[in-house]
Structure formats: structure tokens, C-alpha cells
Coordinates of C-alpha atoms and ligand atoms in Angstrom, one line a residue:
X575 CA 78.9 112.1 134.2
X576 CA 80.5 109.8 133.6
X577 CA 84.0 110.9 133.3
X578 CA 85.4 107.7 130.2
X579 CA 89.0 107.8 128.6
X580 CA 89.7 107.4 125.2
X581 CA 89.9 103.8 124.3
X582 CA 91.8 101.4 121.8
X583 CA 91.1 99.1 118.9
X584 CA 90.4 95.5 120.3
X585 CA 93.0 94.8 117.9
X586 CA 95.4 96.0 119.7
X587 CA 94.5 93.7 123.3
X588 CA 96.0 91.3 121.6
X589 CA 98.8 92.1 120.1
X590 CA 101.3 91.7 122.6
X591 CA 104.4 93.3 122.8
X592 CA 107.6 90.2 121.8
X593 CA 108.7 88.6 124.7
X594 CA 112.8 89.1 123.3
X595 CA 112.3 92.5 123.3
X596 CA 110.4 92.6 126.7
X597 CA 113.0 89.8 127.7
X598 CA 115.8 93.4 126.7
X599 CA 113.8 95.9 128.2
X600 CA 114.3 94.1 131.4
X601 CA 118.3 93.1 130.2
X602 CA 118.6 97.1 130.1
X603 CA 116.8 98.7 133.6
X604 CA 119.6 95.7 135.0
X605 CA 122.3 97.8 133.2
X606 CA 121.1 101.8 133.5
X607 CA 121.3 100.0 137.5
X608 CA 125.2 99.6 136.7
X609 CA 125.2 95.8 136.1
X610 CA 127.2 94.3 133.3
X611 CA 124.8 92.3 132.1
X612 CA 125.5 90.0 129.0
X613 CA 122.8 89.5 126.3
X614 CA 121.9 86.8 124.5
X615 CA 118.3 88.3 124.0
X616 CA 117.8 89.7 120.5
X617 CA 118.4 88.0 117.2
X618 CA 120.8 91.3 116.1
X619 CA 124.0 90.3 114.2
X620 CA 127.5 91.8 116.1
X621 CA 129.1 92.8 112.3
X622 CA 129.4 96.0 110.0
X623 CA 127.4 96.7 107.3
X624 CA 129.8 96.3 104.7
X625 CA 131.6 99.3 103.7
X626 CA 131.2 98.6 99.5
X627 CA 127.7 98.9 101.1
X628 CA 127.6 101.8 102.9
X629 CA 129.3 104.2 99.9
X630 CA 126.1 102.7 98.4
X631 CA 124.1 104.0 99.8
X632 CA 126.1 108.2 100.0
X633 CA 126.8 107.6 96.5
X634 CA 122.9 106.7 95.7
X635 CA 121.8 110.4 98.5
X636 CA 125.2 113.1 97.0
X637 CA 123.3 111.2 93.4
X638 CA 120.0 113.0 94.1
X639 CA 118.2 109.9 94.3
X640 CA 115.9 111.5 97.3
X641 CA 112.9 111.6 95.5
X642 CA 109.4 108.9 97.4
X643 CA 110.5 105.9 95.4
X644 CA 107.9 103.2 93.7
X645 CA 106.1 101.8 96.1
X646 CA 107.5 98.0 95.9
X647 CA 110.4 99.4 94.9
X648 CA 113.6 100.7 92.8
X649 CA 113.7 99.1 89.1
X650 CA 117.3 98.7 90.6
X651 CA 117.2 96.8 93.1
X652 CA 114.1 94.7 92.3
X653 CA 117.1 93.7 88.9
X654 CA 118.7 93.4 91.7
X655 CA 116.5 90.5 93.7
X656 CA 115.5 88.9 91.0
X657 CA 119.3 88.3 89.8
X658 CA 119.5 87.0 93.5
X659 CA 116.9 84.8 93.3
X660 CA 117.3 83.3 89.7
X661 CA 121.2 83.2 90.8
X662 CA 120.6 82.0 95.2
X663 CA 117.4 80.0 94.8
X664 CA 117.0 78.4 91.1
X665 CA 113.8 81.1 91.2
X666 CA 112.7 83.2 87.9
X667 CA 110.0 86.6 88.8
X668 CA 109.5 89.2 86.4
X669 CA 109.8 92.6 87.9
X670 CA 105.5 92.6 88.6
X671 CA 106.3 89.3 91.5
X672 CA 109.2 91.2 93.4
X673 CA 107.8 93.5 96.1
X674 CA 110.2 95.7 98.5
X675 CA 109.5 96.4 101.9
X676 CA 109.8 97.5 105.4
X677 CA 112.1 94.8 106.3
X678 CA 111.1 90.9 106.1
X679 CA 108.2 92.0 108.6
X680 CA 106.6 94.1 106.9
X681 CA 106.3 91.7 103.7
X682 CA 104.7 89.2 107.2
X683 CA 101.9 92.4 107.9
X684 CA 101.4 93.2 104.0
X685 CA 100.9 89.7 103.0
X686 CA 97.9 88.4 106.4
X687 CA 96.5 92.4 105.7
X688 CA 95.7 91.2 102.3
X689 CA 94.8 87.9 102.7
X690 CA 93.5 86.4 106.3
X691 CA 89.5 87.8 107.5
X692 CA 88.5 87.0 110.7
X693 CA 88.9 83.4 112.2
X694 CA 91.2 81.7 109.3
X695 CA 94.0 80.0 110.1
X696 CA 97.3 80.1 109.5
X697 CA 99.3 76.6 110.4
X698 CA 102.8 77.8 111.8
X699 CA 105.2 75.0 112.6
X700 CA 106.2 75.5 116.6
X701 CA 108.6 76.3 117.9
X702 CA 108.0 80.4 115.9
X703 CA 109.3 83.3 115.6
X704 CA 107.0 84.9 117.8
X705 CA 106.0 87.7 115.3
X706 CA 104.0 85.1 112.7
X707 CA 100.9 84.6 115.5
X708 CA 100.9 88.2 116.0
X709 CA 100.8 89.4 112.4
X710 CA 98.0 87.0 111.9
X711 CA 96.3 87.8 115.5
X712 CA 96.4 91.4 114.3
X713 CA 94.2 90.9 111.4
X714 CA 91.2 88.0 112.9
X715 CA 93.2 85.1 111.6
X716 CA 93.8 81.8 114.3
X717 CA 97.6 80.2 114.0
X718 CA 97.1 77.3 114.8
X719 CA 100.5 75.6 115.5
X720 CA 101.8 72.3 113.5
X721 CA 104.7 70.4 116.4
X722 CA 108.1 70.3 116.1
X723 CA 110.0 67.5 117.7
X724 CA 113.2 68.0 118.7
X725 CA 113.8 64.1 117.7
X726 CA 113.9 65.2 114.6
X727 CA 116.4 68.7 114.4
X728 CA 112.9 70.8 114.9
X729 CA 112.3 69.7 111.5
X730 CA 108.7 69.8 109.6
X731 CA 107.1 67.1 110.2
X732 CA 104.4 66.2 106.5
X733 CA 102.3 64.4 109.2
X734 CA 102.8 67.9 111.2
X735 CA 101.7 70.0 109.1
X736 CA 98.9 68.0 107.3
X737 CA 97.7 67.2 111.0
X738 CA 97.7 71.1 111.9
X739 CA 95.5 71.7 107.9
X740 CA 91.9 72.3 108.4
X741 CA 89.6 73.8 105.8
X742 CA 89.9 77.4 107.4
X743 CA 93.6 77.4 106.6
X744 CA 94.4 80.5 105.1
X745 CA 98.3 79.8 105.0
X746 CA 100.8 78.1 105.9
X747 CA 104.8 79.2 107.0
X748 CA 107.6 77.6 106.6
X749 CA 110.2 79.4 108.2
X750 CA 113.9 77.8 107.5
X751 CA 116.8 77.4 108.6
X752 CA 114.7 78.4 111.9
X753 CA 115.1 80.5 114.6
X754 CA 114.7 80.0 116.8
X755 CA 116.3 76.9 116.5
X756 CA 118.2 76.7 113.9
X757 CA 116.9 73.5 111.8
X758 CA 117.2 73.4 108.1
X759 CA 114.8 71.4 106.2
X760 CA 116.1 68.3 103.3
X761 CA 115.5 68.1 99.9
X762 CA 114.1 65.5 101.1
X763 CA 111.0 67.1 104.0
X764 CA 111.1 69.1 102.0
X765 CA 109.8 67.3 99.0
X766 CA 106.6 66.1 102.0
X767 CA 106.0 68.2 102.8
X768 CA 104.8 69.8 99.2
X769 CA 102.9 66.3 99.1
X770 CA 100.6 67.9 101.6
X771 CA 100.3 71.0 100.1
X772 CA 99.1 70.1 96.9
X773 CA 96.4 67.5 98.1
X774 CA 95.1 71.6 100.0
X775 CA 95.1 73.8 97.0
X776 CA 92.9 76.7 98.2
X777 CA 96.0 77.6 101.1
X778 CA 99.1 79.8 101.4
X779 CA 102.5 78.9 101.3
X780 CA 104.4 81.6 103.0
X781 CA 108.4 80.4 103.2
X782 CA 110.7 83.0 105.0
X783 CA 114.0 82.4 103.7
X784 CA 116.3 85.1 105.3
X785 CA 118.6 82.4 107.3
X786 CA 119.2 81.2 103.6
X787 CA 122.7 82.0 103.7
X788 CA 124.1 80.8 107.8
X789 CA 123.3 76.7 106.7
X790 CA 126.6 75.0 108.7
X791 CA 128.5 71.3 108.1
X792 CA 128.0 70.8 104.7
X793 CA 123.3 71.7 104.6
X794 CA 121.6 73.8 102.4
X795 CA 119.1 75.4 101.6
X796 CA 115.9 75.1 99.1
X797 CA 113.8 76.9 98.1
X798 CA 110.4 75.3 98.4
X799 CA 109.2 77.0 95.1
X800 CA 112.3 76.1 93.3
X801 CA 111.4 72.2 94.6
X802 CA 107.9 71.7 94.2
X803 CA 107.7 74.4 90.7
X804 CA 104.0 73.7 90.4
X805 CA 103.2 74.9 94.0
X806 CA 105.2 78.2 93.2
X807 CA 101.6 79.9 92.0
X808 CA 100.4 80.6 95.5
X809 CA 104.3 80.6 96.9
X810 CA 105.1 83.3 98.6
X811 CA 109.3 83.3 99.8
X812 CA 109.7 86.3 101.8
X813 CA 113.5 87.1 102.2
X814 CA 115.9 90.4 103.4
X815 CA 119.6 91.7 103.7
X816 CA 119.3 92.3 107.6
X817 CA 121.0 88.8 108.6
X818 CA 122.8 88.2 105.9
X819 CA 124.6 90.9 105.4
X820 CA 124.9 92.3 108.9
X821 CA 122.0 95.5 108.1
X822 CA 119.1 95.3 110.6
X823 CA 118.8 99.3 110.9
X824 CA 118.2 100.2 106.8
X825 CA 114.6 97.9 107.3
X826 CA 115.2 95.9 103.5
X827 CA 113.5 93.1 103.5
X828 CA 111.9 91.5 99.8
X829 CA 109.4 88.9 98.5
X830 CA 108.8 86.9 95.4
X831 CA 105.1 85.6 94.7
X832 CA 102.3 85.4 92.2
X833 CA 101.4 88.3 90.8
X834 CA 97.9 89.3 91.9
X835 CA 99.7 89.1 95.7
X836 CA 101.9 91.3 95.0
X837 CA 100.1 93.8 93.9
X838 CA 98.0 93.4 96.2
X839 CA 100.5 93.9 99.6
X840 CA 101.7 97.4 97.0
X841 CA 98.2 98.1 98.2
X842 CA 98.4 97.4 101.4
X843 CA 101.7 99.1 101.6
X844 CA 101.1 101.4 99.5
X845 CA 98.1 103.1 102.4
X846 CA 101.0 101.9 105.3
X847 CA 104.5 103.9 104.6
X848 CA 104.8 103.7 101.2
X849 CA 108.7 102.7 98.5
X850 CA 111.3 101.8 101.0
X851 CA 113.6 105.1 102.3
X852 CA 115.5 105.0 98.5
X853 CA 118.5 105.7 99.7
X854 CA 118.7 101.7 101.7
X855 CA 116.8 100.6 99.0
X856 CA 120.4 101.4 96.6
X857 CA 122.3 99.3 99.8
X858 CA 120.7 96.6 99.8
X859 CA 121.2 96.3 95.3
X860 CA 124.7 97.0 96.2
X861 CA 124.9 94.2 99.2
X862 CA 122.6 92.1 97.0
X863 CA 125.2 92.5 93.3
X864 CA 128.4 92.0 96.4
X865 CA 130.7 89.3 96.5
X866 CA 129.5 86.6 98.2
X867 CA 132.8 85.4 100.5
X868 CA 131.7 88.3 102.5
X869 CA 127.8 86.2 104.1
X870 CA 130.7 82.9 104.4
X871 CA 133.2 84.3 106.6
X872 CA 130.3 85.3 108.5
X873 CA 129.0 81.8 107.6
X874 CA 131.8 80.7 109.6
X875 CA 131.7 82.7 111.8
X876 CA 128.9 81.4 114.0
X877 CA 128.9 78.0 112.7
X878 CA 132.7 78.5 115.3
X879 CA 130.6 79.8 117.6
X880 CA 127.4 77.5 117.1
X881 CA 129.7 74.8 118.5
X882 CA 130.9 76.6 121.4
X883 CA 128.4 77.4 122.7
X884 CA 126.6 73.9 122.2
X885 CA 129.8 72.5 123.8
X886 CA 129.2 74.2 126.9
X887 CA 125.9 73.9 127.1
X888 CA 126.4 70.5 126.7
X889 CA 128.9 70.5 129.4
X890 CA 126.1 71.2 131.7
X891 CA 124.6 68.9 133.9
X892 CA 120.1 69.2 133.4
X893 CA 120.9 70.4 129.5
X894 CA 120.4 69.1 127.0
X895 CA 121.0 71.2 123.2
X896 CA 120.9 69.5 119.8
X897 CA 123.1 70.7 117.2
X898 CA 121.2 73.6 115.1
X899 CA 122.2 72.8 111.4
X900 CA 121.6 77.1 110.6
X901 CA 120.6 79.9 111.7
X902 CA 123.0 82.1 115.4
X903 CA 120.7 80.6 117.7
X904 CA 121.1 77.5 120.4
X905 CA 117.5 75.9 121.7
X906 CA 119.2 74.5 125.2
X907 CA 116.2 71.9 126.7
X908 CA 115.5 73.0 130.9
X909 CA 113.7 69.8 132.2
X910 CA 115.5 68.7 134.7
X911 CA 116.1 72.0 135.4
X912 CA 113.1 72.5 137.0
X913 CA 111.0 71.7 140.3
X914 CA 114.4 74.0 141.6
X915 CA 115.3 76.4 143.7
X916 CA 118.3 79.4 142.4
X917 CA 120.5 80.1 144.6
X918 CA 118.1 83.7 145.3
X919 CA 115.4 81.3 146.2
X920 CA 113.6 81.7 143.4
X921 CA 111.1 78.7 142.4
X922 CA 111.2 77.1 138.4
X923 CA 108.3 76.6 137.7
X924 CA 107.6 77.4 134.4
X925 CA 111.4 77.8 131.8
X926 CA 110.2 81.9 131.8
X927 CA 111.4 81.5 135.7
X928 CA 114.4 80.3 135.3
X929 CA 115.1 82.7 132.5
X930 CA 113.9 85.4 134.9
X931 CA 115.7 84.3 137.6
X932 CA 118.8 83.5 135.6
X933 CA 119.3 87.3 133.9
X934 CA 118.5 89.0 137.7
X935 CA 121.1 86.8 139.8
X936 CA 123.5 86.0 136.7
X937 CA 123.1 88.5 134.6
X938 CA 123.2 86.7 131.4
X939 CA 119.5 87.2 129.2
X940 CA 118.1 84.8 127.2
X941 CA 114.2 84.2 126.1
X942 CA 112.3 80.7 127.0
X943 CA 111.3 78.6 124.5
X944 CA 107.7 79.2 125.6
X945 CA 107.5 82.1 124.5
X946 CA 108.4 81.0 120.5
X947 CA 105.5 78.6 121.2
X948 CA 107.5 75.2 123.1
X949 CA 109.4 74.7 126.7
X950 CA 111.0 73.2 128.5
X951 CA 113.7 75.5 126.6
X952 CA 115.7 78.7 126.1
X953 CA 117.0 80.6 122.9
X954 CA 120.1 82.4 122.9
X955 CA 121.4 84.3 120.4
X956 CA 125.1 83.9 119.4
X957 CA 125.0 86.8 118.0
X958 CA 127.0 88.4 119.5
X959 CA 131.3 88.4 120.5
X960 CA 132.3 84.9 121.2
X961 CA 134.0 86.4 125.5
X962 CA 130.7 87.4 126.0
X963 CA 129.8 83.9 124.8
X964 CA 132.0 81.8 126.1
X965 CA 131.3 84.7 129.3
X966 CA 127.8 83.6 129.3
X967 CA 127.8 80.2 129.2
X968 CA 129.4 80.2 132.5
X969 CA 127.1 82.2 134.3
X970 CA 124.6 79.4 132.8
X971 CA 126.6 76.6 133.9
X972 CA 127.5 78.2 137.5
X973 CA 123.4 79.4 137.6
X974 CA 122.2 75.7 137.4
X975 CA 125.2 74.3 139.7
X976 CA 123.3 76.5 142.1
X977 CA 120.2 74.9 141.8
X978 CA 118.6 72.4 144.6
Ligands
PLP172 C1 112.3 84.0 111.3 C2 112.7 86.0 110.7 N1 112.0 86.3 109.9 C3 111.7 87.7 109.5 C4 112.4 88.5 109.9 C5 112.6 90.4 109.5 O1 113.7 90.6 110.0 P1 113.3 91.8 109.2 O2 112.5 92.8 110.0 O3 115.3 92.9 110.2 O4 113.9 91.7 107.4 C6 113.2 87.9 111.5 C7 114.1 88.4 112.3 O5 114.3 88.9 113.4 C8 113.2 86.7 111.2 O6 114.0 86.1 112.5

């Protein structure tokens, strides 16, 4: 008799573990061996959740907000989200056009599960946040990448978008300010993108605006649904409290979009996880209605660190670095470092070789750009303290200095 083991679905084979997590795991293993590892791999704010938000959660728990919440979000949080969209984005959403999910990540999962059939194409500007292509593939979708060039500040051009669209395109993803490059689209950029999308009326548009508050040097964030109101019946505007309010662990993301799409996404979520933790929802409502100064303080800190890191990187021979206008990442180019050998004897053929050797030899964890669809670059998260960032840049300089 043949002995076989229980197997796995084909879709989980396609669901590779993101490189960001893989790097963090490797860094943790080195730390466990007693090394002082500096981690610039994860996009997690180093600030604490504002105390007033934590108090609101405490009050909600004591008040008995401990029962199953509605699948699409509590009325109180949805009202706070509607106020936020009106105040900050110039967007008007009725309660039936809003839903709350377990982080922005579940918004994407719900939306793709509700709309993608096998073979549908999802246009994603590259470099991209790793979860978009992974989620698309999970449902049989085919990611198609639109190249964002360094010379354009990694912004998406109308020409690159147009070239990526085919009759099979189901979604176009926009993520500005961008993870991983920090690129911010100007009003004129978005108007040109809207012109392209108008010519393709059967395409859904996902605008992931989770980094909207983190824009620097006077740059302004614009929502595509506000720039092109005629497209709103196809736009899903995604946001969340993770990045703007240092609330990654609370797991609250949300979206505004056309009622029929929100209804189908709610159906997906109702069959998977139901409503988001009632206490987290009370906390998120307090965050959204809270003082804007807290966000401004964090933004100014990220801006200062970004300048410090970019200047330190630019001083390293063989490393280039665009000045990001948003988010909290730097995306240095390392083309001139490839084809060389590290002090530890490692031949660096790809940016992944560079990132792995840097971790093993200098104990600095970052993620190679090709994991985000564009190499040879590195993504360094600036969401950590000044001292760590300064020391990490010094170690990168020492690593590059040792290349022969
Ligand atoms: C571009 C982007 N969108 C969405 C998210 C989702 O964040 P969360 O699920 O914590 O809301 C992240 C997190 O890293 C992100 O970088």
C-alpha cells in the first residue's frame, strides 16, 4: 500500500512568505546567537499608541463593548471614518459605503476575493508592497507590473499605466505615498492617471492611502476619488490607523467605496473573521477624532530621520539615493556594488546577495529591492530611533568600503 501524507491546496503554494518577514526571522535568529542586530527591515512605527486612544479602549471594555460587533464596523467608528474622509480627503461616504477590517491587509483580501476570477490581471506599480501580488495570486489573479522609474522619483506615469492595461485587467492598484519608495503623486500626475482610467471603465481602482499623513517638504497627498469624482463608483479608498497613529497591533483598517463592492466585501469578511475587535474599533474612533498635532509630530520626526539617512547613504561611494517625499523608507540604489566580493568572501551578484551578506557580516537587517519588484536597491525602514539609524548607516558604509 502506498503511504501518502495529507497535502496542501495549490493556492497556498503560490502564497510565498513575504521577504520582509523572512529577513526579520533571520535577524531574530542572529540576535538569539548574541549578535547586536540593527533591524531596518519592518515597516512598523517605533512610537507608542497615544495614551488617549488606550484610555478609550479601556473605557469601551468597562462599558461592556465586549460583544460581537457588526461585520462591517461599529456605527461609532464608521461615523468617525466618514468624518475623517470628509475632513481630510474631501470625500463623502454614506455608512453603507464604508467598512472596517482587520487592518488594511484584510481590506485588500476582501476586495480581491470578492472580485478576482482566475486569469484576471491586477496592475501594480513597481516597486510595490509585497502583499498586493501575493493576495492577487491567492485568488488566481495575475499581477502585471507598471514600472516606476527612479528618474521620475518612482512616481507612476500615465504611459506606464496605459501600457500595463489589457482587456483582462480587473484592478489597478495605486499606493502613494509608496511603500517601498516613499514616492508621492502630484495633482497633475493623478489627473493624468485618471484620464487613462476613464478610457477603461471596466476596471476597479484600489487607492491604498495608508501613508497619507506622512508627506514631507510641503508635498500634499491627494485622493484619486477626490481628484476624479467621476471615477468614485469604481474606486476603493483604503486607509487604516496602523501607520498614522502607531497602532499596528490593534488591527484596524477601513475602506470607502461603492455600496455594491462594500456589500460583497462584507459578505467575504462575514464568512471569514466577522467584525473587527470591538475594543480596537473604539480605540480607532478615538484616534481618528483625536488631535492632529500628534500626527504632525510623528511626521516631522520621520522627515528628519529620512534626511539624515539619505544624506549618510549618499556619502557612501557606489550608493545612490532618491529623497523620498513620503512614508518612512529610504530606497537606495546599489548597482555599483554588485559584481564585487564582500570582506567575508561573499560574491555579490544580486541585491539579495548584498542584503544577506550585510546582515551576516555587519548585522544590519534590511530588505532587497527585488523583493518589491525592482532591483538592485535596498529598502531601509526609518521607523526606528536616530542612534540605530546612524549606526546602521555607518555599518553599511563599512560593508561597502570592504568590497573588492
Ligand atoms: C502600503 C501598505 N498598505 C497597507 C498596509 C497594511 O497595514 P495594516 O494591515 O496594518 O493596516 C501596509 C503595512 O505594511 C502597507 O505598507
